[in-house]
mmCIF file with all atom_site columns, C-alpha atoms in Angstrom:
data_model
loop_
_atom_site.group_PDB
_atom_site.id
_atom_site.type_symbol
_atom_site.label_atom_id
_atom_site.label_alt_id
_atom_site.label_comp_id
_atom_site.label_asym_id
_atom_site.label_entity_id
_atom_site.label_seq_id
_atom_site.pdbx_PDB_ins_code
_atom_site.Cartn_x
_atom_site.Cartn_y
_atom_site.Cartn_z
_atom_site.occupancy
_atom_site.B_iso_or_equiv
_atom_site.pdbx_formal_charge
_atom_site.auth_seq_id
_atom_site.auth_comp_id
_atom_site.auth_asym_id
_atom_site.auth_atom_id
_atom_site.pdbx_PDB_model_num
ATOM 1   C CA . MET A 1 1   ? 0.000  0.000  0.000   1.00 46.00 ? 6   MET A CA 1
ATOM 2   C CA . SER A 1 2   ? 1.213  3.500  -0.707  1.00 51.00 ? 7   SER A CA 1
ATOM 3   C CA . LYS A 1 3   ? 2.394  5.688  2.152   1.00 51.00 ? 8   LYS A CA 1
ATOM 4   C CA . VAL A 1 4   ? -0.215 8.285  1.211   1.00 47.00 ? 9   VAL A CA 1
ATOM 5   C CA . ALA A 1 5   ? -3.058 5.780  1.493   1.00 46.00 ? 10  ALA A CA 1
ATOM 6   C CA . THR A 1 6   ? -1.713 4.536  4.823   1.00 51.00 ? 11  THR A CA 1
ATOM 7   C CA . LEU A 1 7   ? -1.553 8.060  6.234   1.00 42.00 ? 12  LEU A CA 1
ATOM 8   C CA . VAL A 1 8   ? -5.077 8.906  5.080   1.00 38.00 ? 13  VAL A CA 1
ATOM 9   C CA . PHE A 1 9   ? -6.930 5.657  5.753   1.00 37.00 ? 14  PHE A CA 1
ATOM 10  C CA . GLY A 1 10  ? -4.698 3.935  8.288   1.00 46.00 ? 15  GLY A CA 1
ATOM 11  C CA . PRO A 1 11  ? -3.319 0.386  7.981   1.00 54.00 ? 16  PRO A CA 1
ATOM 12  C CA . GLN A 1 12  ? -5.501 -1.803 5.788   1.00 51.00 ? 17  GLN A CA 1
ATOM 13  C CA . PRO A 1 13  ? -5.571 -5.549 5.153   1.00 50.00 ? 18  PRO A CA 1
ATOM 14  C CA . ARG A 1 14  ? -3.582 -6.690 2.177   1.00 53.00 ? 19  ARG A CA 1
ATOM 15  C CA . SER A 1 15  ? -6.760 -7.833 0.509   1.00 47.00 ? 20  SER A CA 1
ATOM 16  C CA . VAL A 1 16  ? -7.905 -4.240 0.037   1.00 45.00 ? 21  VAL A CA 1
ATOM 17  C CA . THR A 1 17  ? -4.573 -2.902 -1.200  1.00 53.00 ? 22  THR A CA 1
ATOM 18  C CA . ARG A 1 18  ? -5.156 -0.931 -4.359  1.00 71.00 ? 23  ARG A CA 1
ATOM 19  C CA . PRO A 1 19  ? -2.612 -1.628 -7.124  1.00 75.00 ? 24  PRO A CA 1
ATOM 20  C CA . LEU A 1 20  ? -3.584 1.611  -8.829  1.00 75.00 ? 25  LEU A CA 1
ATOM 21  C CA . ASP A 1 21  ? -2.779 3.619  -5.719  1.00 85.00 ? 26  ASP A CA 1
ATOM 22  C CA . ARG A 1 22  ? 0.572  1.885  -5.440  1.00 85.00 ? 27  ARG A CA 1
ATOM 23  C CA . ARG A 1 23  ? 1.424  2.528  -9.073  1.00 86.00 ? 28  ARG A CA 1
ATOM 24  C CA . ALA A 1 24  ? 0.352  6.168  -8.762  1.00 88.00 ? 29  ALA A CA 1
ATOM 25  C CA . GLU A 1 25  ? 2.620  6.605  -5.759  1.00 89.00 ? 30  GLU A CA 1
ATOM 26  C CA . TRP A 1 26  ? 5.537  4.994  -7.612  1.00 91.00 ? 31  TRP A CA 1
ATOM 27  C CA . ALA A 1 27  ? 4.929  7.291  -10.588 1.00 91.00 ? 32  ALA A CA 1
ATOM 28  C CA . LYS A 1 28  ? 4.826  10.322 -8.295  1.00 92.00 ? 33  LYS A CA 1
ATOM 29  C CA . GLN A 1 29  ? 8.090  9.407  -6.594  1.00 94.00 ? 34  GLN A CA 1
ATOM 30  C CA . ALA A 1 30  ? 9.768  8.658  -9.924  1.00 94.00 ? 35  ALA A CA 1
ATOM 31  C CA . ALA A 1 31  ? 8.687  12.067 -11.223 1.00 96.00 ? 36  ALA A CA 1
ATOM 32  C CA . ILE A 1 32  ? 10.136 13.751 -8.125  1.00 96.00 ? 37  ILE A CA 1
ATOM 33  C CA . VAL A 1 33  ? 13.452 11.910 -8.521  1.00 97.00 ? 38  VAL A CA 1
ATOM 34  C CA . ILE A 1 34  ? 13.757 12.725 -12.231 1.00 96.00 ? 39  ILE A CA 1
ATOM 35  C CA . THR A 1 35  ? 12.821 16.365 -11.650 1.00 97.00 ? 40  THR A CA 1
ATOM 36  C CA . ALA A 1 36  ? 15.486 16.597 -8.955  1.00 97.00 ? 41  ALA A CA 1
ATOM 37  C CA . SER A 1 37  ? 18.097 15.169 -11.329 1.00 97.00 ? 42  SER A CA 1
ATOM 38  C CA . LEU A 1 38  ? 17.160 17.807 -13.908 1.00 96.00 ? 43  LEU A CA 1
ATOM 39  C CA . PHE A 1 39  ? 17.434 20.515 -11.253 1.00 97.00 ? 44  PHE A CA 1
ATOM 40  C CA . VAL A 1 40  ? 21.046 19.472 -10.623 1.00 97.00 ? 45  VAL A CA 1
ATOM 41  C CA . ALA A 1 41  ? 21.617 19.502 -14.392 1.00 95.00 ? 46  ALA A CA 1
ATOM 42  C CA . LEU A 1 42  ? 20.257 23.051 -14.521 1.00 96.00 ? 47  LEU A CA 1
ATOM 43  C CA . CYS A 1 43  ? 22.604 24.097 -11.717 1.00 96.00 ? 48  CYS A CA 1
ATOM 44  C CA . ALA A 1 44  ? 25.495 22.614 -13.715 1.00 94.00 ? 49  ALA A CA 1
ATOM 45  C CA . ARG A 1 45  ? 24.799 25.076 -16.515 1.00 92.00 ? 50  ARG A CA 1
ATOM 46  C CA . VAL A 1 46  ? 25.804 27.943 -14.217 1.00 93.00 ? 51  VAL A CA 1
ATOM 47  C CA . THR A 1 47  ? 29.551 27.587 -14.695 1.00 90.00 ? 52  THR A CA 1
ATOM 48  C CA . VAL A 1 48  ? 32.557 29.861 -14.260 1.00 90.00 ? 53  VAL A CA 1
ATOM 49  C CA . PRO A 1 49  ? 35.866 28.500 -15.638 1.00 89.00 ? 54  PRO A CA 1
ATOM 50  C CA . LEU A 1 50  ? 38.778 29.302 -13.348 1.00 88.00 ? 55  LEU A CA 1
ATOM 51  C CA . PRO A 1 51  ? 42.423 29.947 -14.237 1.00 87.00 ? 56  PRO A CA 1
ATOM 52  C CA . ARG A 1 52  ? 45.101 27.402 -13.319 1.00 85.00 ? 57  ARG A CA 1
ATOM 53  C CA . THR A 1 53  ? 42.640 24.615 -12.554 1.00 89.00 ? 58  THR A CA 1
ATOM 54  C CA . PRO A 1 54  ? 40.694 22.196 -14.768 1.00 88.00 ? 59  PRO A CA 1
ATOM 55  C CA . VAL A 1 55  ? 37.822 22.185 -12.265 1.00 91.00 ? 60  VAL A CA 1
ATOM 56  C CA . PRO A 1 56  ? 35.221 24.921 -12.941 1.00 90.00 ? 61  PRO A CA 1
ATOM 57  C CA . LEU A 1 57  ? 33.139 26.741 -10.369 1.00 92.00 ? 62  LEU A CA 1
ATOM 58  C CA . THR A 1 58  ? 29.480 25.729 -10.722 1.00 92.00 ? 63  THR A CA 1
ATOM 59  C CA . LEU A 1 59  ? 26.214 25.588 -8.786  1.00 95.00 ? 64  LEU A CA 1
ATOM 60  C CA . GLN A 1 60  ? 26.161 21.800 -9.098  1.00 95.00 ? 65  GLN A CA 1
ATOM 61  C CA . ASN A 1 61  ? 27.204 21.191 -5.515  1.00 96.00 ? 66  ASN A CA 1
ATOM 62  C CA . PHE A 1 62  ? 24.433 23.460 -4.248  1.00 97.00 ? 67  PHE A CA 1
ATOM 63  C CA . GLY A 1 63  ? 21.945 21.436 -6.281  1.00 97.00 ? 68  GLY A CA 1
ATOM 64  C CA . VAL A 1 64  ? 23.235 18.171 -4.843  1.00 98.00 ? 69  VAL A CA 1
ATOM 65  C CA . LEU A 1 65  ? 23.076 19.434 -1.260  1.00 98.00 ? 70  LEU A CA 1
ATOM 66  C CA . ALA A 1 66  ? 19.609 20.929 -1.742  1.00 97.00 ? 71  ALA A CA 1
ATOM 67  C CA . VAL A 1 67  ? 18.274 17.709 -3.268  1.00 98.00 ? 72  VAL A CA 1
ATOM 68  C CA . GLY A 1 68  ? 19.673 15.624 -0.434  1.00 97.00 ? 73  GLY A CA 1
ATOM 69  C CA . LEU A 1 69  ? 18.282 17.906 2.263   1.00 96.00 ? 74  LEU A CA 1
ATOM 70  C CA . LEU A 1 70  ? 14.854 18.332 0.676   1.00 96.00 ? 75  LEU A CA 1
ATOM 71  C CA . LEU A 1 71  ? 14.240 14.788 -0.568  1.00 96.00 ? 76  LEU A CA 1
ATOM 72  C CA . GLY A 1 72  ? 16.000 12.844 2.152   1.00 94.00 ? 77  GLY A CA 1
ATOM 73  C CA . SER A 1 73  ? 18.635 10.145 1.941   1.00 95.00 ? 78  SER A CA 1
ATOM 74  C CA . ARG A 1 74  ? 16.847 7.563  -0.231  1.00 95.00 ? 79  ARG A CA 1
ATOM 75  C CA . ARG A 1 75  ? 15.307 9.802  -2.844  1.00 96.00 ? 80  ARG A CA 1
ATOM 76  C CA . GLY A 1 76  ? 18.374 12.046 -2.840  1.00 97.00 ? 81  GLY A CA 1
ATOM 77  C CA . PHE A 1 77  ? 20.598 9.059  -3.563  1.00 98.00 ? 82  PHE A CA 1
ATOM 78  C CA . ALA A 1 78  ? 18.197 7.896  -6.276  1.00 97.00 ? 83  ALA A CA 1
ATOM 79  C CA . ALA A 1 79  ? 18.017 11.350 -7.907  1.00 97.00 ? 84  ALA A CA 1
ATOM 80  C CA . LEU A 1 80  ? 21.791 11.718 -8.155  1.00 98.00 ? 85  LEU A CA 1
ATOM 81  C CA . SER A 1 81  ? 22.161 8.141  -9.387  1.00 97.00 ? 86  SER A CA 1
ATOM 82  C CA . VAL A 1 82  ? 19.696 8.975  -12.159 1.00 97.00 ? 87  VAL A CA 1
ATOM 83  C CA . TYR A 1 83  ? 21.707 12.126 -12.850 1.00 97.00 ? 88  TYR A CA 1
ATOM 84  C CA . LEU A 1 84  ? 24.889 10.114 -13.363 1.00 96.00 ? 89  LEU A CA 1
ATOM 85  C CA . VAL A 1 85  ? 23.101 7.643  -15.620 1.00 96.00 ? 90  VAL A CA 1
ATOM 86  C CA . GLU A 1 86  ? 21.755 10.522 -17.704 1.00 95.00 ? 91  GLU A CA 1
ATOM 87  C CA . GLY A 1 87  ? 25.246 11.934 -18.054 1.00 94.00 ? 92  GLY A CA 1
ATOM 88  C CA . ALA A 1 88  ? 26.836 8.563  -18.779 1.00 93.00 ? 93  ALA A CA 1
ATOM 89  C CA . PHE A 1 89  ? 24.448 8.114  -21.706 1.00 92.00 ? 94  PHE A CA 1
ATOM 90  C CA . GLY A 1 90  ? 25.521 11.438 -23.167 1.00 89.00 ? 95  GLY A CA 1
ATOM 91  C CA . LEU A 1 91  ? 22.688 13.712 -22.093 1.00 92.00 ? 96  LEU A CA 1
ATOM 92  C CA . PRO A 1 92  ? 23.917 17.313 -21.604 1.00 90.00 ? 97  PRO A CA 1
ATOM 93  C CA . VAL A 1 93  ? 23.538 17.348 -17.827 1.00 93.00 ? 98  VAL A CA 1
ATOM 94  C CA . PHE A 1 94  ? 27.164 17.920 -16.829 1.00 91.00 ? 99  PHE A CA 1
ATOM 95  C CA . SER A 1 95  ? 29.016 21.216 -16.768 1.00 87.00 ? 100 SER A CA 1
ATOM 96  C CA . PRO A 1 96  ? 29.691 22.495 -20.315 1.00 83.00 ? 101 PRO A CA 1
ATOM 97  C CA . ALA A 1 97  ? 33.022 23.910 -19.130 1.00 70.00 ? 102 ALA A CA 1
ATOM 98  C CA . ILE A 1 98  ? 34.543 20.410 -19.154 1.00 70.00 ? 103 ILE A CA 1
ATOM 99  C CA . LEU A 1 99  ? 35.382 18.933 -22.539 1.00 62.00 ? 104 LEU A CA 1
ATOM 100 C CA . GLY A 1 100 ? 33.946 15.562 -23.438 1.00 63.00 ? 105 GLY A CA 1
ATOM 101 C CA . SER A 1 101 ? 30.660 13.903 -22.643 1.00 69.00 ? 106 SER A CA 1
ATOM 102 C CA . GLY A 1 102 ? 29.295 10.693 -21.233 1.00 80.00 ? 107 GLY A CA 1
ATOM 103 C CA . ILE A 1 103 ? 31.826 8.297  -19.733 1.00 87.00 ? 108 ILE A CA 1
ATOM 104 C CA . THR A 1 104 ? 34.674 10.538 -20.915 1.00 86.00 ? 109 THR A CA 1
ATOM 105 C CA . HIS A 1 105 ? 33.347 13.314 -18.702 1.00 86.00 ? 110 HIS A CA 1
ATOM 106 C CA . LEU A 1 106 ? 33.069 10.969 -15.724 1.00 90.00 ? 111 LEU A CA 1
ATOM 107 C CA . LEU A 1 107 ? 36.706 9.984  -16.172 1.00 90.00 ? 112 LEU A CA 1
ATOM 108 C CA . GLY A 1 108 ? 37.867 13.615 -16.431 1.00 90.00 ? 113 GLY A CA 1
ATOM 109 C CA . PRO A 1 109 ? 39.152 15.944 -13.716 1.00 92.00 ? 114 PRO A CA 1
ATOM 110 C CA . THR A 1 110 ? 35.721 16.382 -12.119 1.00 92.00 ? 115 THR A CA 1
ATOM 111 C CA . GLY A 1 111 ? 34.905 12.672 -12.248 1.00 93.00 ? 116 GLY A CA 1
ATOM 112 C CA . GLY A 1 112 ? 35.681 12.087 -8.595  1.00 96.00 ? 117 GLY A CA 1
ATOM 113 C CA . PHE A 1 113 ? 33.240 14.786 -7.534  1.00 96.00 ? 118 PHE A CA 1
ATOM 114 C CA . LEU A 1 114 ? 30.549 13.500 -9.873  1.00 96.00 ? 119 LEU A CA 1
ATOM 115 C CA . MET A 1 115 ? 30.822 9.844  -8.895  1.00 96.00 ? 120 MET A CA 1
ATOM 116 C CA . VAL A 1 116 ? 30.257 10.532 -5.194  1.00 98.00 ? 121 VAL A CA 1
ATOM 117 C CA . TYR A 1 117 ? 27.245 12.793 -5.759  1.00 98.00 ? 122 TYR A CA 1
ATOM 118 C CA . PRO A 1 118 ? 24.726 10.057 -4.810  1.00 98.00 ? 123 PRO A CA 1
ATOM 119 C CA . LEU A 1 119 ? 26.614 9.426  -1.564  1.00 98.00 ? 124 LEU A CA 1
ATOM 120 C CA . VAL A 1 120 ? 26.852 13.172 -0.895  1.00 98.00 ? 125 VAL A CA 1
ATOM 121 C CA . ALA A 1 121 ? 23.084 13.573 -1.239  1.00 98.00 ? 126 ALA A CA 1
ATOM 122 C CA . PHE A 1 122 ? 22.539 10.491 0.936   1.00 98.00 ? 127 PHE A CA 1
ATOM 123 C CA . VAL A 1 123 ? 24.749 11.792 3.754   1.00 98.00 ? 128 VAL A CA 1
ATOM 124 C CA . ALA A 1 124 ? 23.159 15.252 3.725   1.00 97.00 ? 129 ALA A CA 1
ATOM 125 C CA . GLY A 1 125 ? 19.670 13.775 3.678   1.00 96.00 ? 130 GLY A CA 1
ATOM 126 C CA . TRP A 1 126 ? 20.303 11.081 6.278   1.00 96.00 ? 131 TRP A CA 1
ATOM 127 C CA . ILE A 1 127 ? 21.741 13.406 8.905   1.00 95.00 ? 132 ILE A CA 1
ATOM 128 C CA . PHE A 1 128 ? 19.138 16.105 8.358   1.00 95.00 ? 133 PHE A CA 1
ATOM 129 C CA . GLU A 1 129 ? 16.118 13.799 8.370   1.00 91.00 ? 134 GLU A CA 1
ATOM 130 C CA . HIS A 1 130 ? 17.286 12.076 11.569  1.00 88.00 ? 135 HIS A CA 1
ATOM 131 C CA . LYS A 1 131 ? 18.384 15.143 13.517  1.00 81.00 ? 136 LYS A CA 1
ATOM 132 C CA . SER A 1 132 ? 16.006 17.917 12.471  1.00 74.00 ? 137 SER A CA 1
ATOM 133 C CA . GLU A 1 133 ? 12.687 16.140 13.055  1.00 73.00 ? 138 GLU A CA 1
ATOM 134 C CA . HIS A 1 134 ? 12.438 17.128 16.715  1.00 70.00 ? 139 HIS A CA 1
ATOM 135 C CA . SER A 1 135 ? 14.907 20.001 16.656  1.00 71.00 ? 140 SER A CA 1
ATOM 136 C CA . SER A 1 136 ? 14.128 23.686 17.055  1.00 77.00 ? 141 SER A CA 1
ATOM 137 C CA . HIS A 1 137 ? 17.244 24.552 15.048  1.00 87.00 ? 142 HIS A CA 1
ATOM 138 C CA . PRO A 1 138 ? 16.700 23.116 11.554  1.00 90.00 ? 143 PRO A CA 1
ATOM 139 C CA . PHE A 1 139 ? 19.082 25.602 9.922   1.00 94.00 ? 144 PHE A CA 1
ATOM 140 C CA . ALA A 1 140 ? 21.963 24.512 12.144  1.00 94.00 ? 145 ALA A CA 1
ATOM 141 C CA . TRP A 1 141 ? 21.322 20.842 11.419  1.00 94.00 ? 146 TRP A CA 1
ATOM 142 C CA . ALA A 1 142 ? 20.948 21.524 7.700   1.00 95.00 ? 147 ALA A CA 1
ATOM 143 C CA . ALA A 1 143 ? 24.264 23.365 7.702   1.00 96.00 ? 148 ALA A CA 1
ATOM 144 C CA . LEU A 1 144 ? 26.007 20.602 9.660   1.00 96.00 ? 149 LEU A CA 1
ATOM 145 C CA . SER A 1 145 ? 24.521 17.990 7.334   1.00 96.00 ? 150 SER A CA 1
ATOM 146 C CA . SER A 1 146 ? 25.806 19.924 4.340   1.00 97.00 ? 151 SER A CA 1
ATOM 147 C CA . VAL A 1 147 ? 29.281 20.264 5.825   1.00 97.00 ? 152 VAL A CA 1
ATOM 148 C CA . ALA A 1 148 ? 29.446 16.504 6.450   1.00 97.00 ? 153 ALA A CA 1
ATOM 149 C CA . ALA A 1 149 ? 28.312 15.888 2.882   1.00 98.00 ? 154 ALA A CA 1
ATOM 150 C CA . GLU A 1 150 ? 30.943 18.323 1.586   1.00 97.00 ? 155 GLU A CA 1
ATOM 151 C CA . LEU A 1 151 ? 33.647 16.306 3.344   1.00 97.00 ? 156 LEU A CA 1
ATOM 152 C CA . VAL A 1 152 ? 32.503 13.244 1.409   1.00 98.00 ? 157 VAL A CA 1
ATOM 153 C CA . LEU A 1 153 ? 32.397 15.282 -1.796  1.00 98.00 ? 158 LEU A CA 1
ATOM 154 C CA . PHE A 1 154 ? 35.938 16.586 -1.512  1.00 97.00 ? 159 PHE A CA 1
ATOM 155 C CA . ALA A 1 155 ? 37.308 13.249 -0.348  1.00 97.00 ? 160 ALA A CA 1
ATOM 156 C CA . GLY A 1 156 ? 36.056 11.727 -3.598  1.00 97.00 ? 161 GLY A CA 1
ATOM 157 C CA . GLY A 1 157 ? 36.969 14.666 -5.804  1.00 96.00 ? 162 GLY A CA 1
ATOM 158 C CA . LEU A 1 158 ? 40.465 15.238 -4.453  1.00 97.00 ? 163 LEU A CA 1
ATOM 159 C CA . GLY A 1 159 ? 41.175 11.523 -4.337  1.00 97.00 ? 164 GLY A CA 1
ATOM 160 C CA . TRP A 1 160 ? 40.425 11.190 -8.048  1.00 96.00 ? 165 TRP A CA 1
ATOM 161 C CA . LEU A 1 161 ? 42.457 14.307 -8.890  1.00 96.00 ? 166 LEU A CA 1
ATOM 162 C CA . ALA A 1 162 ? 45.384 12.832 -6.971  1.00 96.00 ? 167 ALA A CA 1
ATOM 163 C CA . VAL A 1 163 ? 45.140 9.702  -9.108  1.00 96.00 ? 168 VAL A CA 1
ATOM 164 C CA . LEU A 1 164 ? 45.113 11.749 -12.327 1.00 95.00 ? 169 LEU A CA 1
ATOM 165 C CA . THR A 1 165 ? 47.906 14.127 -11.333 1.00 94.00 ? 170 THR A CA 1
ATOM 166 C CA . HIS A 1 166 ? 49.962 11.642 -9.283  1.00 95.00 ? 171 HIS A CA 1
ATOM 167 C CA . SER A 1 167 ? 50.257 14.393 -6.698  1.00 95.00 ? 172 SER A CA 1
ATOM 168 C CA . VAL A 1 168 ? 48.243 15.128 -3.568  1.00 95.00 ? 173 VAL A CA 1
ATOM 169 C CA . SER A 1 169 ? 49.487 18.716 -3.470  1.00 94.00 ? 174 SER A CA 1
ATOM 170 C CA . LEU A 1 170 ? 48.378 19.338 -7.061  1.00 93.00 ? 175 LEU A CA 1
ATOM 171 C CA . ALA A 1 171 ? 45.019 17.754 -6.327  1.00 95.00 ? 176 ALA A CA 1
ATOM 172 C CA . ILE A 1 172 ? 44.506 20.119 -3.401  1.00 94.00 ? 177 ILE A CA 1
ATOM 173 C CA . ARG A 1 173 ? 45.639 23.084 -5.470  1.00 93.00 ? 178 ARG A CA 1
ATOM 174 C CA . TYR A 1 174 ? 43.309 22.243 -8.361  1.00 93.00 ? 179 TYR A CA 1
ATOM 175 C CA . GLY A 1 175 ? 40.303 21.033 -6.403  1.00 93.00 ? 180 GLY A CA 1
ATOM 176 C CA . LEU A 1 176 ? 40.217 22.797 -3.045  1.00 94.00 ? 181 LEU A CA 1
ATOM 177 C CA . TYR A 1 177 ? 41.916 26.176 -2.696  1.00 89.00 ? 182 TYR A CA 1
ATOM 178 C CA . TRP A 1 178 ? 39.774 27.907 -5.306  1.00 88.00 ? 183 TRP A CA 1
ATOM 179 C CA . PHE A 1 179 ? 36.490 26.638 -3.936  1.00 93.00 ? 184 PHE A CA 1
ATOM 180 C CA . VAL A 1 180 ? 36.463 27.006 -0.143  1.00 94.00 ? 185 VAL A CA 1
ATOM 181 C CA . PHE A 1 181 ? 34.646 30.346 -0.027  1.00 94.00 ? 186 PHE A CA 1
ATOM 182 C CA . ALA A 1 182 ? 32.155 29.342 -2.732  1.00 94.00 ? 187 ALA A CA 1
ATOM 183 C CA . GLU A 1 183 ? 31.370 26.082 -0.931  1.00 96.00 ? 188 GLU A CA 1
ATOM 184 C CA . VAL A 1 184 ? 30.652 27.961 2.299   1.00 96.00 ? 189 VAL A CA 1
ATOM 185 C CA . ILE A 1 185 ? 28.106 30.053 0.381   1.00 96.00 ? 190 ILE A CA 1
ATOM 186 C CA . LYS A 1 186 ? 26.548 26.911 -1.127  1.00 97.00 ? 191 LYS A CA 1
ATOM 187 C CA . VAL A 1 187 ? 26.260 25.302 2.302   1.00 97.00 ? 192 VAL A CA 1
ATOM 188 C CA . LEU A 1 188 ? 24.499 28.368 3.672   1.00 97.00 ? 193 LEU A CA 1
ATOM 189 C CA . MET A 1 189 ? 22.189 28.572 0.645   1.00 97.00 ? 194 MET A CA 1
ATOM 190 C CA . SER A 1 190 ? 21.176 24.914 0.821   1.00 97.00 ? 195 SER A CA 1
ATOM 191 C CA . ALA A 1 191 ? 20.711 25.099 4.603   1.00 96.00 ? 196 ALA A CA 1
ATOM 192 C CA . THR A 1 192 ? 18.471 28.144 4.216   1.00 96.00 ? 197 THR A CA 1
ATOM 193 C CA . VAL A 1 193 ? 16.289 26.416 1.631   1.00 95.00 ? 198 VAL A CA 1
ATOM 194 C CA . ALA A 1 194 ? 16.031 23.252 3.738   1.00 94.00 ? 199 ALA A CA 1
ATOM 195 C CA . ALA A 1 195 ? 15.249 25.156 6.948   1.00 92.00 ? 200 ALA A CA 1
ATOM 196 C CA . ARG A 1 196 ? 12.462 27.122 5.276   1.00 91.00 ? 201 ARG A CA 1
ATOM 197 C CA . ARG A 1 197 ? 10.960 23.947 3.840   1.00 89.00 ? 202 ARG A CA 1
ATOM 198 C CA . HIS A 1 198 ? 11.190 22.295 7.241   1.00 84.00 ? 203 HIS A CA 1
ATOM 199 C CA . GLN A 1 199 ? 9.371  25.234 8.816   1.00 82.00 ? 204 GLN A CA 1
ATOM 200 C CA . GLN A 1 200 ? 6.641  25.121 6.155   1.00 82.00 ? 205 GLN A CA 1
ATOM 201 C CA . ARG A 1 201 ? 6.080  21.417 6.823   1.00 78.00 ? 206 ARG A CA 1
ATOM 202 C CA . PHE A 1 202 ? 5.921  22.054 10.562  1.00 65.00 ? 207 PHE A CA 1
ATOM 203 C CA . LEU A 1 203 ? 3.344  24.818 10.161  1.00 67.00 ? 208 LEU A CA 1
ATOM 204 C CA . ALA A 1 204 ? 1.308  22.664 7.775   1.00 73.00 ? 209 ALA A CA 1
ATOM 205 C CA . SER A 1 205 ? 1.242  19.860 10.343  1.00 69.00 ? 210 SER A CA 1
ATOM 206 C CA . LEU A 1 206 ? -0.360 22.227 12.855  1.00 70.00 ? 211 LEU A CA 1
ATOM 207 C CA . ASN A 1 207 ? -3.295 23.023 10.558  1.00 65.00 ? 212 ASN A CA 1
#
């Protein structure tokens, strides 16, 4: 039985489970996941190439954090997995500042960041959904969740850059120094969006 039907009608015997309701719920969730993947793709179009590094500055990371915080760990992971599949099949969802497409893009200098996106969304969503439910400080938890997710992101991204450059120092120079301030802004932006959504849900539950 769908979660919506359970919330509205309460637990029902299996004999009265409605296949149509279940399929409708699956279709709804699939639409949410696909829409979220396209939102990240849209964020990737906002790109600023930087000098002395092959890694561009984009809004992608904000999109990933926002999706994880708003959709939660499971759907966030699913949305970013769909995003990677879309990109792997050559759809123009990755940053246009990086040459190549499909698998070639995933194996490029930003490949490490891209490949951990599902895990990044999962971490952000998991911490926030478990810690903010009964908290009076959703912004703080959203920010902390985003910071934890960013640690996963840069571990993957810098690790892959180190493999490509054969140098940890070069990996840090290319993939970290230029982005610290921008990532702080993205964390604050995603936390603000998540906190406002959390407040809206709380107020709706009171009505």
